[in-house]
XYZ file of C-alpha atoms in Angstrom:
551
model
C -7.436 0.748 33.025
C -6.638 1.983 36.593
C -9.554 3.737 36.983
C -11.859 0.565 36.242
C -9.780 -1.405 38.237
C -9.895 1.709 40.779
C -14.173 1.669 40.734
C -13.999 -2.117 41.173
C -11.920 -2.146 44.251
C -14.291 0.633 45.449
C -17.224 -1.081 44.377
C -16.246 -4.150 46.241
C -15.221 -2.582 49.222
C -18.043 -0.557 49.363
C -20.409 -3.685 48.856
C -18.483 -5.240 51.627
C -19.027 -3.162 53.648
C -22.669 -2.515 53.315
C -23.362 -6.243 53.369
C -20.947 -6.457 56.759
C -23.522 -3.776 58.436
C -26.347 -5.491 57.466
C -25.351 -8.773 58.504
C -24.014 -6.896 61.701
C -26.999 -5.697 62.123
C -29.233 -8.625 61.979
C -27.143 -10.812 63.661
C -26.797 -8.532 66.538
C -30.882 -7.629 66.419
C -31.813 -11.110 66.182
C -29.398 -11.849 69.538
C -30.275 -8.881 71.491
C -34.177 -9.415 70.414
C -33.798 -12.937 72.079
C -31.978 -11.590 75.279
C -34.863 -8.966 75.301
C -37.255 -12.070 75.380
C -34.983 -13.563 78.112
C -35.271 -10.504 80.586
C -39.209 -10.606 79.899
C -39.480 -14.142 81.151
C -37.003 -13.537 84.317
C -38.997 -10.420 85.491
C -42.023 -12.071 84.869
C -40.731 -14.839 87.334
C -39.391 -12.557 89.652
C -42.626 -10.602 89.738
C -44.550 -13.408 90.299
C -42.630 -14.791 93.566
C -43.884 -11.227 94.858
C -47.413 -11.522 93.562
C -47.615 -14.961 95.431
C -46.526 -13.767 98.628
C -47.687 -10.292 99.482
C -50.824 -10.819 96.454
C -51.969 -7.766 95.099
C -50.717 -5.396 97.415
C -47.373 -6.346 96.111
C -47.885 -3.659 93.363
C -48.121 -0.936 95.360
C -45.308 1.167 95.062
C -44.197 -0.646 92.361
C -41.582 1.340 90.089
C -42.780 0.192 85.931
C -40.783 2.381 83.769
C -39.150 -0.065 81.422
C -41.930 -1.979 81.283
C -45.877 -2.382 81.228
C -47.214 -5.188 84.132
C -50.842 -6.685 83.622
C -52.724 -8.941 86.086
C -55.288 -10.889 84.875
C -57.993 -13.102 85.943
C -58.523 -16.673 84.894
C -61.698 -15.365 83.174
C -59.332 -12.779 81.411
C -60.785 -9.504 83.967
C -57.965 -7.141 83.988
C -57.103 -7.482 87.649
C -54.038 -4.663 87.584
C -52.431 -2.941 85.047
C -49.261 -0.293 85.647
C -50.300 1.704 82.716
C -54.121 2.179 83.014
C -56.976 1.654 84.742
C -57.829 -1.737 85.406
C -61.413 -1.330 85.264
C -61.423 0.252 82.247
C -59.641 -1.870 80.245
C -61.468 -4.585 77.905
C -61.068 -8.354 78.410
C -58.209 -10.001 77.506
C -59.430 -13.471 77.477
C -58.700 -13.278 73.701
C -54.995 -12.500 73.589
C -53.005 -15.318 72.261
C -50.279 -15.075 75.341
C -53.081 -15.332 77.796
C -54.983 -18.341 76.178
C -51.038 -20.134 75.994
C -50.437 -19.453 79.493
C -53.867 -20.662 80.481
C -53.136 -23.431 78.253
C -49.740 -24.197 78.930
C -48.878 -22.479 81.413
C -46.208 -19.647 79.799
C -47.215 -17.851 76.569
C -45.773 -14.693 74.520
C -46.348 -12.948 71.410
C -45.460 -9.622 69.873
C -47.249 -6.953 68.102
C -46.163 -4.205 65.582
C -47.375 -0.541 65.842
C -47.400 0.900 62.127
C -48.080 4.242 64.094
C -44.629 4.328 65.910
C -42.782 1.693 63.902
C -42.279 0.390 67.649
C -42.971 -3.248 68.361
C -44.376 -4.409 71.776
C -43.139 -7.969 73.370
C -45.776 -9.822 75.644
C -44.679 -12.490 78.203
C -47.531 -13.811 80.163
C -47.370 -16.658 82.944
C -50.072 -18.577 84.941
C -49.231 -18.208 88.655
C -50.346 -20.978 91.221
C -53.986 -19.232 91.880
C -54.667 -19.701 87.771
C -53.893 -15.474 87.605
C -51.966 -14.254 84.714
C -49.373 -12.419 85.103
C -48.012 -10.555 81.950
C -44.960 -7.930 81.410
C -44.874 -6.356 77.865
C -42.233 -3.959 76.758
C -41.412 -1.905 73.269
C -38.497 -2.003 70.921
C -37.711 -0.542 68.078
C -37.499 -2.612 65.029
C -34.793 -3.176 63.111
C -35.567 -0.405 60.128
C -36.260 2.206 62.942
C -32.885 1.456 64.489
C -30.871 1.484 61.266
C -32.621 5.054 60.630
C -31.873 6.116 63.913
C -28.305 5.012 63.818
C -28.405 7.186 59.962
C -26.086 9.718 60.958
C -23.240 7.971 62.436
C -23.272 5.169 59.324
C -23.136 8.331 56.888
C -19.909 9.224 58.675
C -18.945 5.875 58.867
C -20.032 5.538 55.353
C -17.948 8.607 54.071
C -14.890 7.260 56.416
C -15.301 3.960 54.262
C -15.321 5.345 50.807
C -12.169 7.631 51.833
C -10.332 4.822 52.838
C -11.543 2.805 49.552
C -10.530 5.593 47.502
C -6.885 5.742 48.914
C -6.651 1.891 49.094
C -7.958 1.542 45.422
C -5.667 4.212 43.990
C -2.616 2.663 45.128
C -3.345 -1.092 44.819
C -4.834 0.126 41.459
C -1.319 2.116 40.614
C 0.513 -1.208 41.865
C -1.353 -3.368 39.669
C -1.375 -0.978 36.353
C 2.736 -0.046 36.956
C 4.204 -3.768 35.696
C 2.051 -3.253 32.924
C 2.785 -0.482 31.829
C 6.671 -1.407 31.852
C 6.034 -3.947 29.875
C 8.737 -3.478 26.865
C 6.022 -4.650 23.842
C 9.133 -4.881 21.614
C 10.232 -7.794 23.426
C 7.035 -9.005 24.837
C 8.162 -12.488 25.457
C 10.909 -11.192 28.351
C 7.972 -9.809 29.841
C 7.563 -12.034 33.343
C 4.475 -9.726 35.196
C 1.263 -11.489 35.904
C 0.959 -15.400 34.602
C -2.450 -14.520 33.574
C -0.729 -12.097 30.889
C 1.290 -14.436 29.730
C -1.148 -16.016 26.776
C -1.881 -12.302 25.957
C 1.853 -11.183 25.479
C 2.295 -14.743 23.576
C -0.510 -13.334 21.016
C 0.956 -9.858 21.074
C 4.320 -11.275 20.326
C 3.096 -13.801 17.309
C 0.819 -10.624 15.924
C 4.002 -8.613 16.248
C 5.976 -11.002 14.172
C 2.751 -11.106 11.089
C 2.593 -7.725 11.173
C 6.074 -7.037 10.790
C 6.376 -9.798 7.834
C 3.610 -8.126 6.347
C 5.395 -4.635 6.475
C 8.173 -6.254 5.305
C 6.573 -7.897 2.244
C 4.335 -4.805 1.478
C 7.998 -2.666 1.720
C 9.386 -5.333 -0.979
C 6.329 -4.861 -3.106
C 5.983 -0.853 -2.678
C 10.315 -0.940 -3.395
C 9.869 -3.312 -6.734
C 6.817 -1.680 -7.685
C 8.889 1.832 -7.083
C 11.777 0.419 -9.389
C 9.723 -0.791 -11.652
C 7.798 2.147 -12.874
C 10.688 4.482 -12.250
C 13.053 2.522 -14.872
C 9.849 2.874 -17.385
C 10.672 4.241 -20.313
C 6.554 4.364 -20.390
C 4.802 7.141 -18.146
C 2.507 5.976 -15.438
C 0.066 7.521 -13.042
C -2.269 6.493 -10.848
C -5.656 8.349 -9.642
C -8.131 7.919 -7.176
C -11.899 8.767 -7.932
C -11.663 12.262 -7.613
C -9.089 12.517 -9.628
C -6.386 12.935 -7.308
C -2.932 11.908 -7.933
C -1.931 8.514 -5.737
C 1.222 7.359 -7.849
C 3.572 8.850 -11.010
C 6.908 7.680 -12.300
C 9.306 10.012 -14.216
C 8.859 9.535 -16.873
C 5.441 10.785 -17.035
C 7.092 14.358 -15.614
C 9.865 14.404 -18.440
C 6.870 12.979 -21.225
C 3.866 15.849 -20.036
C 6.883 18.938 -19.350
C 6.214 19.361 -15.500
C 8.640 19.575 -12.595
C 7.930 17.324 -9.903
C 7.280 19.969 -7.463
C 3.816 21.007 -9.241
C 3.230 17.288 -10.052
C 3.108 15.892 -6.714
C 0.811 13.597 -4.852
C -2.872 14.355 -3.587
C -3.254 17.080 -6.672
C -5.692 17.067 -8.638
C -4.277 16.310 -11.805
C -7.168 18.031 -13.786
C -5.518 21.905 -12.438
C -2.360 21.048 -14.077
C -1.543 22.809 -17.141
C -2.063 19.309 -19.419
C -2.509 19.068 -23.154
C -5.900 18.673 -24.164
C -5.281 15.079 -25.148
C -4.254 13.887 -21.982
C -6.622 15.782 -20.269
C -9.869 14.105 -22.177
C -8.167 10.821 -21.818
C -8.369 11.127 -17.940
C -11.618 12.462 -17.977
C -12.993 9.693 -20.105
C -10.982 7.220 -17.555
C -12.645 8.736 -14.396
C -16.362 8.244 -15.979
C -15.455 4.530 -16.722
C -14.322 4.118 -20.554
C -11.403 3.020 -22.303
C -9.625 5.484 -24.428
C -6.586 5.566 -26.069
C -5.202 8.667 -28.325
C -1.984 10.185 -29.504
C -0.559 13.629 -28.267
C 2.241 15.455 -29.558
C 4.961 17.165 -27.409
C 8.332 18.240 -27.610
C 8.545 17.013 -31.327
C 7.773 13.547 -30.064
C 5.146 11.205 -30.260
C 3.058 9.845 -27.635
C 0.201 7.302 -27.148
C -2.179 7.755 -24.083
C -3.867 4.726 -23.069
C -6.474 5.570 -20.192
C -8.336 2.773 -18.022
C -11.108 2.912 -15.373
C -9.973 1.105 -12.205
C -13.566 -0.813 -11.067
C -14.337 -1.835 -7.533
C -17.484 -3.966 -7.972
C -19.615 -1.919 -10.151
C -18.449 1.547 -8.778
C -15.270 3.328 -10.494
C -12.647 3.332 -7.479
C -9.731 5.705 -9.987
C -8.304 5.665 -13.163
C -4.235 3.894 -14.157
C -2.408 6.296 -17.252
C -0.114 4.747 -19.089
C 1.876 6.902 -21.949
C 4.010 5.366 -24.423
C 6.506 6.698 -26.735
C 5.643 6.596 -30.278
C 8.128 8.559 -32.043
C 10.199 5.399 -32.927
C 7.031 3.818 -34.108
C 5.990 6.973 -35.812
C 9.050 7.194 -37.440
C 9.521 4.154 -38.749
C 6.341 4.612 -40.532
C 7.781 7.403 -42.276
C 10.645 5.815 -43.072
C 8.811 2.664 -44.306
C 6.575 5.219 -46.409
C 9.759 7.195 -47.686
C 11.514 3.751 -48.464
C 8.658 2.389 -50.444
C 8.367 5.446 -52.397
C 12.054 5.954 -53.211
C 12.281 2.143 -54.097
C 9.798 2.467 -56.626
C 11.247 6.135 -57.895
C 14.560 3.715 -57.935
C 13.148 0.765 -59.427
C 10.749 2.753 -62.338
C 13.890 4.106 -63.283
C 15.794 1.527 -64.814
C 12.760 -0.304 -65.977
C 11.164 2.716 -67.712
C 14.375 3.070 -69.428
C 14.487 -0.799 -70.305
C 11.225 -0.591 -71.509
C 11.427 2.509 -73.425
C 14.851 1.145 -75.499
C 12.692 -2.548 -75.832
C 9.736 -0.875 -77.411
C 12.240 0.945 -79.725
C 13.989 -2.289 -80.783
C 10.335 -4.075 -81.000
C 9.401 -1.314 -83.375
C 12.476 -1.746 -85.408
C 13.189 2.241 -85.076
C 17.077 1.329 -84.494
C 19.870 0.971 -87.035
C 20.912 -2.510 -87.189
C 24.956 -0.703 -85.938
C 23.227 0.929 -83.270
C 21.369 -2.455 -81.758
C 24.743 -3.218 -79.547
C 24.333 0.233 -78.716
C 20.909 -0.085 -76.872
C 21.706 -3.570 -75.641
C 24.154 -2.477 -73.798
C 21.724 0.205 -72.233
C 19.191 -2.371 -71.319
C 21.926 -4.898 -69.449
C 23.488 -1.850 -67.432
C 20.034 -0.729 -66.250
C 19.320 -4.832 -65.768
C 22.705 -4.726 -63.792
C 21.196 -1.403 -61.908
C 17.872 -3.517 -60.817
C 19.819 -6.490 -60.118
C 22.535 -4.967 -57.871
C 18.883 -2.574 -56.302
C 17.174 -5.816 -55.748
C 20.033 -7.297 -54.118
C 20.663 -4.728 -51.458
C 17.341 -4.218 -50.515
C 17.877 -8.192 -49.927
C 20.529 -7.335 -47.294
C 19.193 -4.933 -45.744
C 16.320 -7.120 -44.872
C 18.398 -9.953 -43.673
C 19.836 -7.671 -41.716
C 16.692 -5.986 -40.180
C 15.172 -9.167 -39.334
C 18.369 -10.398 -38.222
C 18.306 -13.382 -40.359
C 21.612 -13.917 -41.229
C 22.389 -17.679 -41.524
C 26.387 -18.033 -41.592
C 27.606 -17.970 -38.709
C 30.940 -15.545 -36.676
C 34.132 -16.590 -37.090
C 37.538 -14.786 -36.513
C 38.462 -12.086 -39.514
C 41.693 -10.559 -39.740
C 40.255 -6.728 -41.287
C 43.733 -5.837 -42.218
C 43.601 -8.630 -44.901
C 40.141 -7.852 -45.268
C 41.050 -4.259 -45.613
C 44.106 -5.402 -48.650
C 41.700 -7.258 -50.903
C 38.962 -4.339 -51.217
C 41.606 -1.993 -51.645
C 42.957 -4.763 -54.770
C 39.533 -4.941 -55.864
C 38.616 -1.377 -56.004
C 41.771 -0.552 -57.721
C 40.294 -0.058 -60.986
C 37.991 2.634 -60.280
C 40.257 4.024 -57.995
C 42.774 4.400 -60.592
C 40.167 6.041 -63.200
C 39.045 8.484 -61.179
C 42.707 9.328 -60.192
C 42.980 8.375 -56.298
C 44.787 6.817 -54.300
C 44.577 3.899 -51.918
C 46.714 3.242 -48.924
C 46.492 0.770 -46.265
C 47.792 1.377 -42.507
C 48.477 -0.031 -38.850
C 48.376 -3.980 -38.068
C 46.723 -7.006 -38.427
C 43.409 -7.281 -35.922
C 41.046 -9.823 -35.652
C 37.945 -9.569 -35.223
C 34.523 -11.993 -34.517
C 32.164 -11.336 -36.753
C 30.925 -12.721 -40.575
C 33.538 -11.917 -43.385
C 31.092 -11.431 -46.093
C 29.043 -8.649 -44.000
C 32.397 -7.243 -42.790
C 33.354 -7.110 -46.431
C 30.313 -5.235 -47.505
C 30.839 -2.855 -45.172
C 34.316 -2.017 -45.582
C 33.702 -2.295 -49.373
C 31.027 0.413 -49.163
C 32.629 2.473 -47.376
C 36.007 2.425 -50.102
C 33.329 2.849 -52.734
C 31.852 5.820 -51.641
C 35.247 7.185 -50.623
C 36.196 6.940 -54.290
C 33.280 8.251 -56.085
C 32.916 11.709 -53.979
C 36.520 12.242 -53.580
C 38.220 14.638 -55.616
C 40.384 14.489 -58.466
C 43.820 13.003 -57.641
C 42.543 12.417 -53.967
C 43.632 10.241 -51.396
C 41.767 7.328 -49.062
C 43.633 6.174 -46.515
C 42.257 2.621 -44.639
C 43.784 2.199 -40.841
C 43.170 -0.891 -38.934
C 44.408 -0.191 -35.023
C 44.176 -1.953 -32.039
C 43.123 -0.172 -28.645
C 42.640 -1.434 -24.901
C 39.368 -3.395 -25.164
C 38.525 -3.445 -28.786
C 39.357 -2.933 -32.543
C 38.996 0.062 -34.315
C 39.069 0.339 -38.435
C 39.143 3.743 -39.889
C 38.861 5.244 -43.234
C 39.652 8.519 -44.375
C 39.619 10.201 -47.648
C 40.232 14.312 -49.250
C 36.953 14.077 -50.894
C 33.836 16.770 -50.807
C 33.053 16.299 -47.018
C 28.760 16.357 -45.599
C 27.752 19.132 -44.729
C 26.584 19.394 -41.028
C 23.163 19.413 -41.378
C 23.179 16.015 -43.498
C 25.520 14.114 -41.146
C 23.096 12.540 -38.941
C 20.687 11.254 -42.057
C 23.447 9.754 -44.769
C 22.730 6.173 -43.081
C 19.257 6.130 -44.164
C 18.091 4.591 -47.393
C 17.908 6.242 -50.294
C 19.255 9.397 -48.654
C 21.383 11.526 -51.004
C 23.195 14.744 -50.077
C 23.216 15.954 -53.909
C 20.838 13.594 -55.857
C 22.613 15.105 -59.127
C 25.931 14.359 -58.181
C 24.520 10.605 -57.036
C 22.772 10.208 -59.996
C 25.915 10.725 -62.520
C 27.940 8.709 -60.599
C 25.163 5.894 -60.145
C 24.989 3.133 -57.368
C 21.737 2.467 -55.281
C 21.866 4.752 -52.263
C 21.729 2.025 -49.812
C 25.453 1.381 -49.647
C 25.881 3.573 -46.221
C 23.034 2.105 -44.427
C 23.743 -1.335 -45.090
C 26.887 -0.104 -43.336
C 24.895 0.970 -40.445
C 23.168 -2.235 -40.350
C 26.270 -4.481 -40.551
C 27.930 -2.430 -37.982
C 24.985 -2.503 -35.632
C 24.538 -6.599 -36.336
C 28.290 -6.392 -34.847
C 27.824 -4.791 -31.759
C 29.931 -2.173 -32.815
C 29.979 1.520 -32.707
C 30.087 3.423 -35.854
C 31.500 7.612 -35.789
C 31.095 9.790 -38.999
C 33.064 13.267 -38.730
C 33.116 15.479 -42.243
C 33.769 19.162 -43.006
C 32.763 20.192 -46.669
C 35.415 20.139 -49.094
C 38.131 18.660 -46.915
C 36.731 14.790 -46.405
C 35.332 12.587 -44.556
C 36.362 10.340 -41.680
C 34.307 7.332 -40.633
C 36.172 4.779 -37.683
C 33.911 1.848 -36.238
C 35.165 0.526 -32.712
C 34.958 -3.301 -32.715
């Protein structure tokens, strides 16, 4: 800025000045040419008073140096002339100052030399005897006396710019200085020039959009930042070339790599990535859809891969990676469960069946028929009590339960299973004890019976003989807790984490002899879960089992 402010000041001055010589010039040529004119008519008069007295012997001795004197004849005969000879001079009858002297009695007229550049003045005037007198003189003209004046208005000239140089560098440093003070945080305190001020208004108003827009684009980039990096899902982002623009993660923790080889601007393609995700990005970045599965780190993953389109041209590519394993899992377990409820279910019924075609046949002794009734209603009492769990399990799965919570004391919950299961408990020779105090609990007494049921039930069958299960209901800081612990065979580690799945069966030979279903412990699970509570196993082979849930 201060050096176009600098050229203009120059520019000006410079301009300035050459238009001030000019004028200078003509206005001083056009009054000197007319003072010129003056001094040709004064000698001319003067001359004449001398030419009337003394006549032509007047111009003897005459001294002509600044000027040229001609004396003419009415008839325009060249009578005298300073300069030549008379005689041989043409006549001059012709010239237009002569014929406006004869005419009106004064006459002048100039003429320009192309030769010289030099311009010649003629003043001619009739004298009392109808002679013309004339006086002519030379000039320069005004061209010829700029260029002869060429070296002193170069050093004038050069003077000039010098001073215009040191003028326009300060007044061009005064001018720029406020400016550049100018505090464009606070552009509205600024008070410099007023014809600034509608500039620092817009400065200030674009100050405050742009910082709302940083501020809004901050907000996005921090919820968009949260977002992805609470996503269980991975999620990457990549430009055309397959460069790496944004990642959560979860993506690191889902493809095995440390964030310091996965970081952004890589190309994703020279990281060490399974094959799967590797097509899948490829397939992205030449515009299709894909999705696939991938296996890593005994999980299971599903890759969905997307072009990202700006108009018709493929701009990048968005990854998204869930985590199947659940899903994948629960497949299997929906496979396992429909295959051991149908092993469960063509149990009973092939045994029903098989003692119903016996009977039909009449193969059976009419003392025997009770016999193989009773067979058929225990394995009808099997299917039932099957059919029924599998109903519970599904309530609870779907959460469908229709009764609603209400306030259960499990220490009297606790005292009537114990009464109920005192029966088996006494036939298979163990014993049942009941501990700590009354705690209530919000929840739905039939479910909390079921569980607590179960849980005596299986306590009794793999206990040992003349064993002991001990039920404790306790209250802590914050919550409930009802144990129960009993001498029997104990889980082996390895089988701990799957006894709460259906159908599951440490020793199927053992289970089978002493019957039930196999989906007493994860209706447990279920209950417990529908409860918001958390349920703790902890076994050791041959020396029991403990199971607490924390209410």
């Amino acid at each position: 800025m201060r050096k176009k402010i600098f050229r203009a000041i120059s520019a000006v001055a410079i301009g300035i000045l050459l238009a001030s010589l000019l004028l200078t010039f003509g206005v001083l040529y056009r009054y000197f040419d007319r003072q010129f004119q003056a001094e040709l008519a004064n000698s001319a008069a003067y001359i004449a008073q001398g030419v009337m007295h003394e006549g032509a012997g007047y111009f003897e001795g005459l001294q002509t140096e600044n000027g040229r004197i001609t004396w003419i004849a009415a008839d325009g005969t060249v009578l005298y002339d300073s300069f030549a000879d008379a005689s041989a001079l043409e006549n001059h009858a012709a010239r237009g100052e002569v014929q406006d002297a004869l005419r009106e009695g004064a006459g002048s007229s100039m003429r320009f030399s192309e030769t010289n550049g030099e311009t010649t003045y003629y003043y001619a005037l009739r004298l009392d005897d109808g002679t013309i007198l004339r006086i002519s003189n030379t000039r320069y003209s005004l061209i010829s006396l700029v260029l002869s004046m060429t070296a002193p208005l170069i050093v004038i000239f050069l003077i000039a710019i010098a001073i215009c140089a040191l003028i326009g560098t300060r007044l061009s440093r005064q001018i720029v200085e406020p400016i550049n003070r100018i505090d464009l945080d606070h552009p509205e305190q600024c008070r410099v020039y007023d014809e600034l001020y509608p500039l620092l208004g817009k400065i200030q108003l674009q100050k405050h959009i742009i910082a709302e827009q940083i501020q809004q684009m901050q907000q996005q980039q921090q919820e968009f930042s949260a977002i992805t990096k609470n996503m269980s899902e991975g999620f990457l982002v990549l430009d055309r070339e397959g460069r790496i623009l944004s990642y959560n993660d979860s993506l690191l923790l889902m493809l095995n790599l440390g964030a310091v080889a996965f970081h952004e601007k890589r190309d994703v393609l020279a990281l060490p990535l399974d094959d799967s995700f590797r097509t899948a990005v490829l397939l992205a970045l030449s515009g299709e859809h894909d999705e696939r599965h991938m296996e890593a780190n005994e999980r299971h993953y599903l890759i969905m891969a997307n072009p990202v389109h700006s108009g018709e041209t493929i701009s990048g590519a968005v990854i998204v990676v869930l985590d199947h394993t659940e899903k994948e899992n629960g497949d299997v377990m929906r496979r396992e469960f429909t295959a051991n409820v149908s092993h469960e279910l063509k149990t009973p019924l092939t045994s029903i069946s098989g003692t119903a075609e016996i009977l039909k046949n009449g193969f059976v002794r009419p003392e025997d028929v009770p016999h193989f009734a009773d067979n058929i209603y225990r394995e009808a009492q099997r299917l039932i009590a099957l059919v029924e769990d599998i109903i519970k399990l599904s309530q609870l799965d779907e959460n469908n339960v229709t009764l609603e919570k209400s306030p259960v004391d499990l220490y009297d919950l606790s005292a009537s299973v114990i009464e109920r299961l005192a029966a088996p408990a006494q036939k298979r020779g163990v014993t049942m004890r009941l501990e700590g105090v009354h705690a209530e609990v919000c929840g739905i007494e039939r479910i909390l019976d079921e569980i607590i049921y179960n849980l005596c039930d299986n306590a009794i069958k793999y206990n040992r003989e003349n064993g002991e299960v001990v039920l404790s209901v306790s209250k802590a800081e914050g919550h409930t807790r009802f144990t129960i612990r009993d001498t029997g065979i104990g889980i082996p580690p390895a089988h701990q984490e799957r006894v709460f799945e259906r159908f599951y069966r440490v020793d199927k030979s053992h289970s089978r002899e002493i019957g039930g279903t196999g989906l007493g412990l994860s209706i447990v699970k279920h209950g417990v879960a529908y409860h918001d509570a958390a349920l703790h196993l902890f076994s050791e082979p041959g020396r029991g089992t403990t199971v607490s849930i924390d209410f």
